[in-house]
Coordinates of N, CA and C in Angstrom, one line a residue:
M266 N -87.7 -129.8 -99.5 CA -86.8 -128.7 -99.1 C -86.2 -128.1 -100.3
T267 N -86.3 -126.7 -100.3 CA -85.7 -126.0 -101.5 C -84.2 -126.0 -101.4
S268 N -83.5 -125.7 -102.4 CA -82.0 -125.6 -102.4 C -81.5 -124.5 -101.5
S269 N -82.3 -123.4 -101.4 CA -81.8 -122.3 -100.5 C -82.0 -122.7 -99.0
E270 N -83.1 -123.5 -98.7 CA -83.3 -124.0 -97.4 C -82.2 -125.0 -97.0
L271 N -81.9 -125.9 -97.9 CA -80.8 -126.8 -97.7 C -79.5 -126.2 -97.5
H272 N -79.2 -125.1 -98.3 CA -77.9 -124.3 -98.1 C -77.9 -123.7 -96.7
L273 N -79.0 -123.1 -96.3 CA -79.1 -122.5 -95.0 C -78.9 -123.5 -93.9
Q274 N -79.5 -124.7 -94.0 CA -79.4 -125.7 -93.0 C -77.9 -126.2 -92.9
R275 N -77.3 -126.3 -94.1 CA -75.9 -126.8 -94.0 C -75.0 -125.7 -93.4
N276 N -75.3 -124.5 -93.5 CA -74.5 -123.4 -93.0 C -74.9 -122.9 -91.6
C277 N -75.8 -123.6 -90.9 CA -76.1 -123.2 -89.6 C -75.2 -123.9 -88.6
L278 N -74.6 -123.1 -87.7 CA -73.7 -123.6 -86.7 C -74.3 -123.3 -85.4
E279 N -74.0 -124.1 -84.4 CA -74.4 -124.0 -83.0 C -73.2 -123.4 -82.3
A280 N -73.4 -122.8 -81.1 CA -72.4 -122.2 -80.3 C -71.3 -123.3 -80.0
S281 N -71.8 -124.5 -79.8 CA -70.9 -125.6 -79.4 C -69.9 -126.0 -80.6
D282 N -70.2 -125.5 -81.8 CA -69.3 -125.7 -82.9 C -68.0 -124.9 -82.9
F283 N -68.0 -123.9 -82.0 CA -66.9 -123.0 -81.9 C -66.0 -123.2 -80.7
D284 N -64.7 -123.1 -80.9 CA -63.8 -123.1 -79.7 C -64.0 -121.8 -79.0
H285 N -64.0 -121.8 -77.7 CA -64.2 -120.6 -76.9 C -63.5 -120.8 -75.6
T286 N -62.6 -119.8 -75.3 CA -62.0 -119.8 -74.0 C -62.3 -118.5 -73.3
P287 N -62.9 -118.5 -72.1 CA -63.2 -117.2 -71.5 C -62.0 -116.4 -71.3
S288 N -62.1 -115.1 -71.5 CA -61.0 -114.1 -71.3 C -60.0 -114.0 -72.4
Y289 N -60.2 -114.8 -73.5 CA -59.3 -114.8 -74.6 C -60.1 -114.4 -75.9
C290 N -60.7 -113.2 -75.8 CA -61.6 -112.9 -76.9 C -60.9 -112.7 -78.2
E291 N -59.7 -112.2 -78.2 CA -59.0 -112.0 -79.5 C -58.7 -113.3 -80.2
E292 N -58.4 -114.3 -79.4 CA -58.2 -115.7 -80.0 C -59.5 -116.3 -80.4
N293 N -60.6 -116.1 -79.6 CA -61.9 -116.6 -79.9 C -62.3 -116.0 -81.2
V294 N -62.1 -114.7 -81.5 CA -62.5 -114.1 -82.7 C -61.7 -114.7 -83.9
Y295 N -60.4 -114.9 -83.7 CA -59.5 -115.4 -84.7 C -60.1 -116.8 -85.2
F296 N -60.5 -117.7 -84.2 CA -61.0 -119.0 -84.6 C -62.4 -118.9 -85.1
L297 N -63.2 -117.9 -84.7 CA -64.5 -117.7 -85.2 C -64.5 -117.3 -86.7
C298 N -63.5 -116.4 -87.1 CA -63.4 -116.0 -88.5 C -63.0 -117.3 -89.3
K299 N -62.1 -118.1 -88.8 CA -61.7 -119.3 -89.5 C -62.8 -120.2 -89.7
K300 N -63.6 -120.4 -88.7 CA -64.8 -121.4 -88.7 C -65.8 -120.8 -89.7
L301 N -66.2 -119.5 -89.6 CA -67.2 -119.0 -90.5 C -66.8 -119.1 -91.9
S302 N -65.5 -118.9 -92.2 CA -64.9 -119.0 -93.6 C -64.9 -120.4 -94.0
S303 N -64.5 -121.4 -93.2 CA -64.4 -122.8 -93.6 C -65.7 -123.5 -93.7
S304 N -66.7 -122.9 -93.0 CA -68.1 -123.6 -93.1 C -68.9 -123.0 -94.2
G305 N -68.5 -122.0 -94.9 CA -69.3 -121.4 -95.9 C -70.3 -120.3 -95.5
I306 N -70.3 -120.0 -94.2 CA -71.2 -119.0 -93.7 C -70.6 -117.6 -94.2
A307 N -69.3 -117.5 -94.1 CA -68.7 -116.3 -94.7 C -68.0 -116.7 -96.0
D308 N -67.5 -115.7 -96.7 CA -66.7 -115.9 -97.9 C -65.6 -116.9 -97.6
A309 N -65.1 -117.6 -98.5 CA -64.1 -118.6 -98.3 C -62.8 -118.1 -97.6
H310 N -62.5 -116.8 -98.0 CA -61.3 -116.2 -97.4 C -61.6 -115.2 -96.3
G311 N -62.9 -115.2 -95.9 CA -63.3 -114.2 -94.8 C -63.4 -112.8 -95.3
S312 N -63.5 -112.6 -96.6 CA -63.4 -111.2 -97.1 C -64.7 -110.4 -96.8
D313 N -65.7 -111.0 -96.3 CA -66.9 -110.3 -95.8 C -66.9 -110.2 -94.3
L314 N -65.8 -110.5 -93.6 CA -65.7 -110.4 -92.2 C -64.7 -109.3 -91.8
F315 N -65.0 -108.6 -90.7 CA -64.2 -107.6 -90.2 C -64.0 -107.8 -88.7
V316 N -62.8 -107.5 -88.1 CA -62.5 -107.7 -86.7 C -62.4 -106.3 -86.1
I317 N -63.1 -106.1 -85.0 CA -63.0 -104.8 -84.4 C -62.7 -105.0 -82.9
P318 N -61.4 -104.7 -82.5 CA -61.1 -104.7 -81.1 C -61.6 -103.4 -80.4
L319 N -62.2 -103.6 -79.2 CA -62.7 -102.5 -78.5 C -61.8 -102.4 -77.2
W320 N -61.0 -101.3 -77.1 CA -60.0 -101.2 -76.0 C -60.4 -100.2 -75.0
H321 N -59.9 -100.3 -73.8 CA -60.0 -99.4 -72.7 C -61.5 -99.2 -72.4
Q322 N -62.2 -100.2 -72.4 CA -63.6 -100.2 -71.9 C -63.6 -100.3 -70.4
K323 N -64.7 -99.8 -69.8 CA -64.8 -99.9 -68.3 C -66.1 -100.6 -67.9
A324 N -66.1 -101.3 -66.8 CA -67.3 -101.9 -66.3 C -68.3 -100.8 -66.0
S325 N -69.5 -101.1 -66.2 CA -70.6 -100.1 -66.0 C -71.6 -100.5 -64.9
H326 N -72.1 -99.5 -64.2 CA -73.1 -99.8 -63.2 C -74.4 -99.1 -63.6
R327 N -74.7 -99.2 -64.9 CA -75.9 -98.5 -65.5 C -77.1 -99.2 -65.1
A328 N -78.2 -98.5 -65.0 CA -79.5 -99.1 -64.7 C -80.0 -100.0 -65.8
D329 N -79.6 -99.7 -67.1 CA -80.1 -100.5 -68.2 C -79.3 -101.8 -68.4
G330 N -78.3 -102.1 -67.5 CA -77.6 -103.4 -67.6 C -76.5 -103.5 -68.6
V331 N -76.2 -102.4 -69.3 CA -75.1 -102.4 -70.3 C -73.8 -102.5 -69.6
I332 N -73.0 -103.5 -69.9 CA -71.7 -103.7 -69.3 C -70.6 -103.6 -70.4
L333 N -69.6 -102.8 -70.2 CA -68.5 -102.6 -71.1 C -67.3 -103.2 -70.4
W334 N -66.5 -104.0 -71.1 CA -65.4 -104.7 -70.6 C -64.1 -103.9 -70.7
D335 N -63.0 -104.3 -70.1 CA -61.8 -103.6 -70.2 C -61.3 -103.6 -71.7
Y336 N -61.6 -104.7 -72.4 CA -61.4 -104.8 -73.8 C -62.2 -105.9 -74.3
H337 N -62.6 -105.9 -75.6 CA -63.3 -107.0 -76.2 C -63.0 -106.9 -77.7
V338 N -63.2 -108.0 -78.4 CA -63.0 -108.1 -79.8 C -64.2 -108.7 -80.4
I339 N -64.7 -108.1 -81.5 CA -65.9 -108.6 -82.1 C -65.6 -108.9 -83.6
C340 N -66.4 -109.7 -84.1 CA -66.4 -110.0 -85.6 C -67.7 -109.6 -86.2
V341 N -67.6 -108.8 -87.2 CA -68.8 -108.3 -87.9 C -68.8 -108.8 -89.3
Q342 N -69.9 -109.4 -89.8 CA -70.0 -109.8 -91.2 C -70.8 -108.8 -92.0
R343 N -70.3 -108.4 -93.1 CA -71.0 -107.5 -94.0 C -72.3 -108.1 -94.4
K344 N -73.3 -107.3 -94.3 CA -74.7 -107.8 -94.7 C -74.8 -107.7 -96.2
K345 N -75.4 -108.7 -96.8 CA -75.6 -108.6 -98.2 C -76.7 -107.6 -98.6
D346 N -77.6 -107.3 -97.7 CA -78.7 -106.4 -98.1 C -78.4 -104.9 -97.7
G347 N -77.2 -104.6 -97.2 CA -76.8 -103.2 -96.9 C -77.4 -102.7 -95.7
G348 N -77.8 -103.5 -94.7 CA -78.4 -103.0 -93.5 C -77.5 -102.1 -92.7
T349 N -78.0 -101.4 -91.8 CA -77.2 -100.5 -91.0 C -77.0 -101.0 -89.6
H350 N -76.1 -100.4 -88.8 CA -75.7 -100.9 -87.5 C -76.0 -99.7 -86.5
L351 N -76.7 -99.9 -85.5 CA -77.0 -98.9 -84.5 C -76.1 -98.9 -83.3
L352 N -75.7 -97.8 -82.8 CA -74.8 -97.7 -81.7 C -75.4 -96.8 -80.6
F353 N -75.0 -97.0 -79.4 CA -75.4 -96.1 -78.3 C -74.7 -94.8 -78.5
S354 N -75.5 -93.7 -78.6 CA -75.0 -92.4 -78.9 C -74.1 -91.8 -77.8
E355 N -74.3 -92.3 -76.5 CA -73.5 -91.7 -75.4 C -72.1 -92.2 -75.3
F356 N -71.8 -93.2 -76.1 CA -70.4 -93.8 -76.0 C -69.7 -93.4 -77.3
Q357 N -68.8 -92.5 -77.2 CA -68.0 -92.0 -78.3 C -66.7 -92.8 -78.3
R358 N -66.4 -93.6 -79.2 CA -65.3 -94.5 -79.3 C -64.6 -94.5 -80.6
F359 N -63.3 -94.9 -80.6 CA -62.6 -95.2 -81.9 C -62.6 -96.7 -82.1
F360 N -62.6 -97.1 -83.3 CA -62.6 -98.5 -83.7 C -61.5 -98.8 -84.7
R361 N -60.8 -99.8 -84.4 CA -59.8 -100.3 -85.4 C -60.6 -101.4 -86.2
V362 N -60.8 -101.3 -87.5 CA -61.5 -102.2 -88.3 C -60.4 -103.0 -89.1
V363 N -60.3 -104.3 -88.9 CA -59.3 -105.1 -89.6 C -60.1 -106.1 -90.5
H364 N -59.7 -106.2 -91.7 CA -60.3 -107.1 -92.6 C -59.8 -108.5 -92.2
A365 N -60.8 -109.4 -92.0 CA -60.5 -110.8 -91.5 C -59.3 -111.5 -92.2
P366 N -59.3 -111.5 -93.5 CA -58.1 -112.2 -94.1 C -56.8 -111.7 -93.7
L367 N -56.7 -110.4 -93.4 CA -55.4 -109.9 -93.0 C -55.2 -110.2 -91.5
F368 N -56.2 -110.2 -90.7 CA -56.1 -110.6 -89.3 C -55.7 -112.1 -89.2
L369 N -56.2 -112.9 -90.0 CA -55.9 -114.3 -90.0 C -54.4 -114.5 -90.4
R370 N -53.9 -113.7 -91.2 CA -52.5 -113.8 -91.7 C -51.5 -113.2 -90.7
Y371 N -51.8 -112.0 -90.1 CA -50.8 -111.3 -89.3 C -51.0 -111.3 -87.8
F372 N -52.2 -111.6 -87.3 CA -52.4 -111.6 -85.9 C -51.5 -112.6 -85.2
A373 N -50.9 -112.3 -84.0 CA -50.1 -113.2 -83.2 C -50.3 -112.8 -81.7
S374 N -50.4 -113.9 -80.9 CA -50.5 -113.6 -79.5 C -49.8 -114.8 -78.7
D375 N -48.8 -114.5 -78.0 CA -48.2 -115.5 -77.1 C -48.8 -115.5 -75.7
R376 N -49.8 -114.6 -75.6 CA -50.6 -114.6 -74.4 C -49.9 -113.9 -73.2
R377 N -48.9 -113.2 -73.4 CA -48.1 -112.5 -72.3 C -49.0 -111.5 -71.6
H378 N -50.0 -110.9 -72.3 CA -50.9 -110.0 -71.6 C -51.9 -110.6 -70.6
M379 N -51.9 -112.0 -70.6 CA -52.7 -112.7 -69.7 C -52.0 -113.2 -68.5
K380 N -50.8 -112.7 -68.3 CA -50.0 -113.1 -67.1 C -49.7 -111.9 -66.2
D381 N -49.7 -112.1 -64.9 CA -49.4 -111.0 -64.0 C -47.9 -110.8 -63.9
S382 N -47.5 -109.8 -63.1 CA -46.1 -109.4 -63.1 C -45.2 -110.6 -62.6
E383 N -45.7 -111.6 -62.0 CA -44.9 -112.7 -61.5 C -45.0 -113.9 -62.5
G384 N -45.7 -113.7 -63.6 CA -45.7 -114.8 -64.6 C -46.8 -115.8 -64.4
N385 N -47.8 -115.5 -63.5 CA -48.9 -116.4 -63.3 C -50.1 -116.0 -64.2
W386 N -50.8 -117.0 -64.7 CA -51.9 -116.7 -65.5 C -53.0 -116.0 -64.8
T387 N -53.6 -115.0 -65.4 CA -54.7 -114.3 -64.8 C -56.0 -114.9 -65.2
A388 N -56.0 -115.7 -66.2 CA -57.1 -116.6 -66.6 C -56.5 -117.8 -67.3
H389 N -57.1 -119.0 -67.1 CA -56.6 -120.2 -67.6 C -56.5 -120.1 -69.1
P390 N -55.3 -120.4 -69.7 CA -55.2 -120.3 -71.2 C -56.0 -121.4 -71.9
P391 N -56.2 -121.2 -73.2 CA -56.9 -122.2 -74.0 C -56.0 -123.4 -74.2
P392 N -56.6 -124.6 -74.6 CA -55.8 -125.8 -74.7 C -54.9 -125.8 -75.9
Y393 N -55.2 -125.0 -76.9 CA -54.4 -125.0 -78.2 C -53.2 -124.1 -78.1
E394 N -52.3 -124.3 -79.0 CA -51.1 -123.5 -79.0 C -51.3 -122.0 -79.3
P395 N -50.5 -121.1 -78.8 CA -50.7 -119.7 -79.1 C -50.6 -119.5 -80.6
I396 N -51.3 -118.4 -81.0 CA -51.4 -118.1 -82.5 C -50.1 -117.4 -82.9
V397 N -49.5 -117.9 -84.0 CA -48.3 -117.3 -84.6 C -48.7 -116.8 -86.0
A398 N -48.2 -115.6 -86.3 CA -48.6 -115.0 -87.6 C -47.8 -115.7 -88.7
E399 N -48.3 -115.6 -89.9 CA -47.6 -116.2 -91.1 C -46.2 -115.8 -91.2
D400 N -45.9 -114.5 -90.8 CA -44.5 -114.0 -90.9 C -43.6 -114.4 -89.7
G401 N -44.1 -115.3 -88.8 CA -43.4 -115.8 -87.7 C -43.5 -114.9 -86.4
S402 N -44.2 -113.8 -86.5 CA -44.4 -113.0 -85.3 C -45.1 -113.8 -84.2
V403 N -44.7 -113.7 -83.0 CA -45.3 -114.4 -81.9 C -46.2 -113.6 -81.0
H404 N -46.1 -112.2 -81.1 CA -47.0 -111.4 -80.3 C -47.0 -110.0 -80.9
N405 N -48.1 -109.6 -81.4 CA -48.3 -108.2 -81.9 C -49.6 -107.6 -81.5
L406 N -50.2 -108.1 -80.4 CA -51.4 -107.6 -79.9 C -51.4 -106.1 -79.7
N407 N -50.3 -105.6 -79.2 CA -50.1 -104.1 -79.0 C -50.3 -103.3 -80.2
E408 N -50.0 -103.8 -81.4 CA -50.2 -103.1 -82.7 C -51.6 -102.9 -82.9
Y409 N -52.5 -103.8 -82.5 CA -53.9 -103.6 -82.7 C -54.5 -102.8 -81.6
M410 N -53.9 -102.8 -80.4 CA -54.4 -102.0 -79.3 C -54.2 -100.5 -79.3
E411 N -53.0 -100.2 -79.8 CA -52.6 -98.8 -79.8 C -53.3 -98.0 -80.8
I412 N -54.1 -97.0 -80.3 CA -54.8 -96.1 -81.2 C -54.4 -94.7 -80.8
H413 N -53.9 -93.9 -81.7 CA -53.6 -92.5 -81.5 C -54.6 -91.6 -82.2
A414 N -54.8 -90.4 -81.7 CA -55.7 -89.5 -82.4 C -55.4 -89.3 -83.9
G415 N -54.1 -89.3 -84.2 CA -53.6 -89.1 -85.6 C -53.9 -90.3 -86.5
D416 N -54.3 -91.5 -85.9 CA -54.6 -92.7 -86.7 C -56.0 -92.6 -87.2
V417 N -56.9 -91.8 -86.6 CA -58.3 -91.9 -86.9 C -58.6 -91.2 -88.3
L418 N -59.3 -92.0 -89.1 CA -59.7 -91.4 -90.4 C -61.0 -90.6 -90.2
M419 N -60.9 -89.3 -90.2 CA -62.1 -88.5 -90.0 C -63.0 -88.4 -91.3
N420 N -62.4 -88.4 -92.4 CA -63.1 -88.5 -93.7 C -62.8 -89.8 -94.4
L421 N -63.7 -90.6 -94.5 CA -63.5 -91.9 -95.1 C -63.1 -91.8 -96.5
P422 N -62.1 -92.5 -97.0 CA -61.7 -92.5 -98.4 C -62.8 -93.0 -99.3
Q423 N -62.8 -92.6 -100.5 CA -63.9 -93.0 -101.5 C -63.8 -94.6 -101.6
D424 N -62.6 -95.1 -101.8 CA -62.5 -96.6 -101.9 C -62.1 -97.2 -100.5
L425 N -63.1 -97.2 -99.6 CA -62.9 -97.6 -98.3 C -62.5 -99.1 -98.1
T426 N -63.2 -99.9 -98.9 CA -62.9 -101.3 -98.9 C -61.4 -101.6 -99.2
S427 N -60.9 -100.9 -100.2 CA -59.5 -101.1 -100.6 C -58.6 -100.6 -99.4
A428 N -58.9 -99.5 -98.8 CA -58.1 -99.0 -97.7 C -58.0 -100.0 -96.6
V429 N -59.2 -100.6 -96.2 CA -59.2 -101.6 -95.1 C -58.5 -102.9 -95.5
S430 N -58.7 -103.3 -96.8 CA -58.1 -104.5 -97.3 C -56.6 -104.5 -97.5
S431 N -56.0 -103.3 -97.5 CA -54.6 -103.1 -97.8 C -53.8 -102.8 -96.6
Q432 N -54.4 -102.5 -95.5 CA -53.7 -102.2 -94.2 C -53.6 -103.4 -93.3
K433 N -52.4 -103.8 -93.0 CA -52.2 -105.0 -92.2 C -52.9 -104.9 -90.8
N434 N -52.9 -103.7 -90.2 CA -53.6 -103.5 -88.9 C -54.9 -102.8 -89.1
G435 N -55.5 -102.8 -90.3 CA -56.8 -102.2 -90.5 C -56.7 -100.7 -90.5
V436 N -57.8 -100.1 -90.3 CA -58.0 -98.6 -90.3 C -58.7 -98.2 -89.0
V437 N -58.4 -97.0 -88.5 CA -59.1 -96.6 -87.3 C -60.1 -95.5 -87.7
I438 N -61.3 -95.7 -87.2 CA -62.4 -94.8 -87.5 C -63.1 -94.4 -86.2
G439 N -63.8 -93.2 -86.3 CA -64.6 -92.8 -85.1 C -65.9 -93.4 -85.2
E440 N -66.6 -93.3 -84.0 CA -67.9 -93.9 -83.9 C -68.9 -93.4 -85.0
A441 N -68.7 -92.1 -85.3 CA -69.6 -91.5 -86.3 C -69.4 -92.1 -87.7
Q442 N -68.2 -92.6 -87.9 CA -67.9 -93.2 -89.2 C -68.2 -94.7 -89.3
L443 N -68.5 -95.4 -88.2 CA -68.7 -96.8 -88.2 C -69.9 -97.2 -89.0
E444 N -71.0 -96.6 -88.8 CA -72.2 -96.9 -89.6 C -72.0 -96.6 -91.0
E445 N -71.3 -95.5 -91.4 CA -71.0 -95.2 -92.8 C -70.1 -96.3 -93.3
F446 N -69.1 -96.7 -92.6 CA -68.2 -97.7 -93.0 C -69.0 -99.0 -93.5
F447 N -69.9 -99.5 -92.6 CA -70.6 -100.7 -93.0 C -71.6 -100.5 -94.1
S448 N -72.2 -99.3 -94.2 CA -73.1 -99.1 -95.3 C -72.4 -99.0 -96.6
R449 N -71.1 -98.6 -96.6 CA -70.4 -98.4 -97.9 C -69.7 -99.7 -98.3
I450 N -69.5 -100.7 -97.4 CA -68.9 -101.9 -97.9 C -69.9 -103.0 -98.3
S451 N -71.2 -102.7 -98.1 CA -72.2 -103.6 -98.5 C -72.3 -103.9 -100.0

């Protein structure tokens, strides 16, 4: 076995290696970033990972089976070879792109968004404690959710990686800029 094959084998993780709680995608992505960083699949501090919350999605009844949730959070790892990312052209969205090291430091959720008006859980919470930010914040999910037209970067700055890496809540870009974003950070 070559050293690169051994390295790949050591860095392969199974889905069962990750903590996952249905309906808690923002917390699932938080722990995914931590696991990818600690396992060596991502950079040690997650500097090649980006967190993208997708808000205000709607369920779909499309013939092709595409389903869009009310919201979801995904983790994207920068590809070393500079590959591109394809998107459905009929869905024009804005994306908040957060550098994973900042997300791991500043994200907090006491899960209040998962309770109904009477304080009952809408989905069973995960078994671990709620995530508290390094600064002691207990809930700032709304800071990641709120996107205003004025927040959207229509022209990406020349040093885009620095812009994303320096903003606690990331940057907001349009769908047209998403592919350019990932091609420029490669």
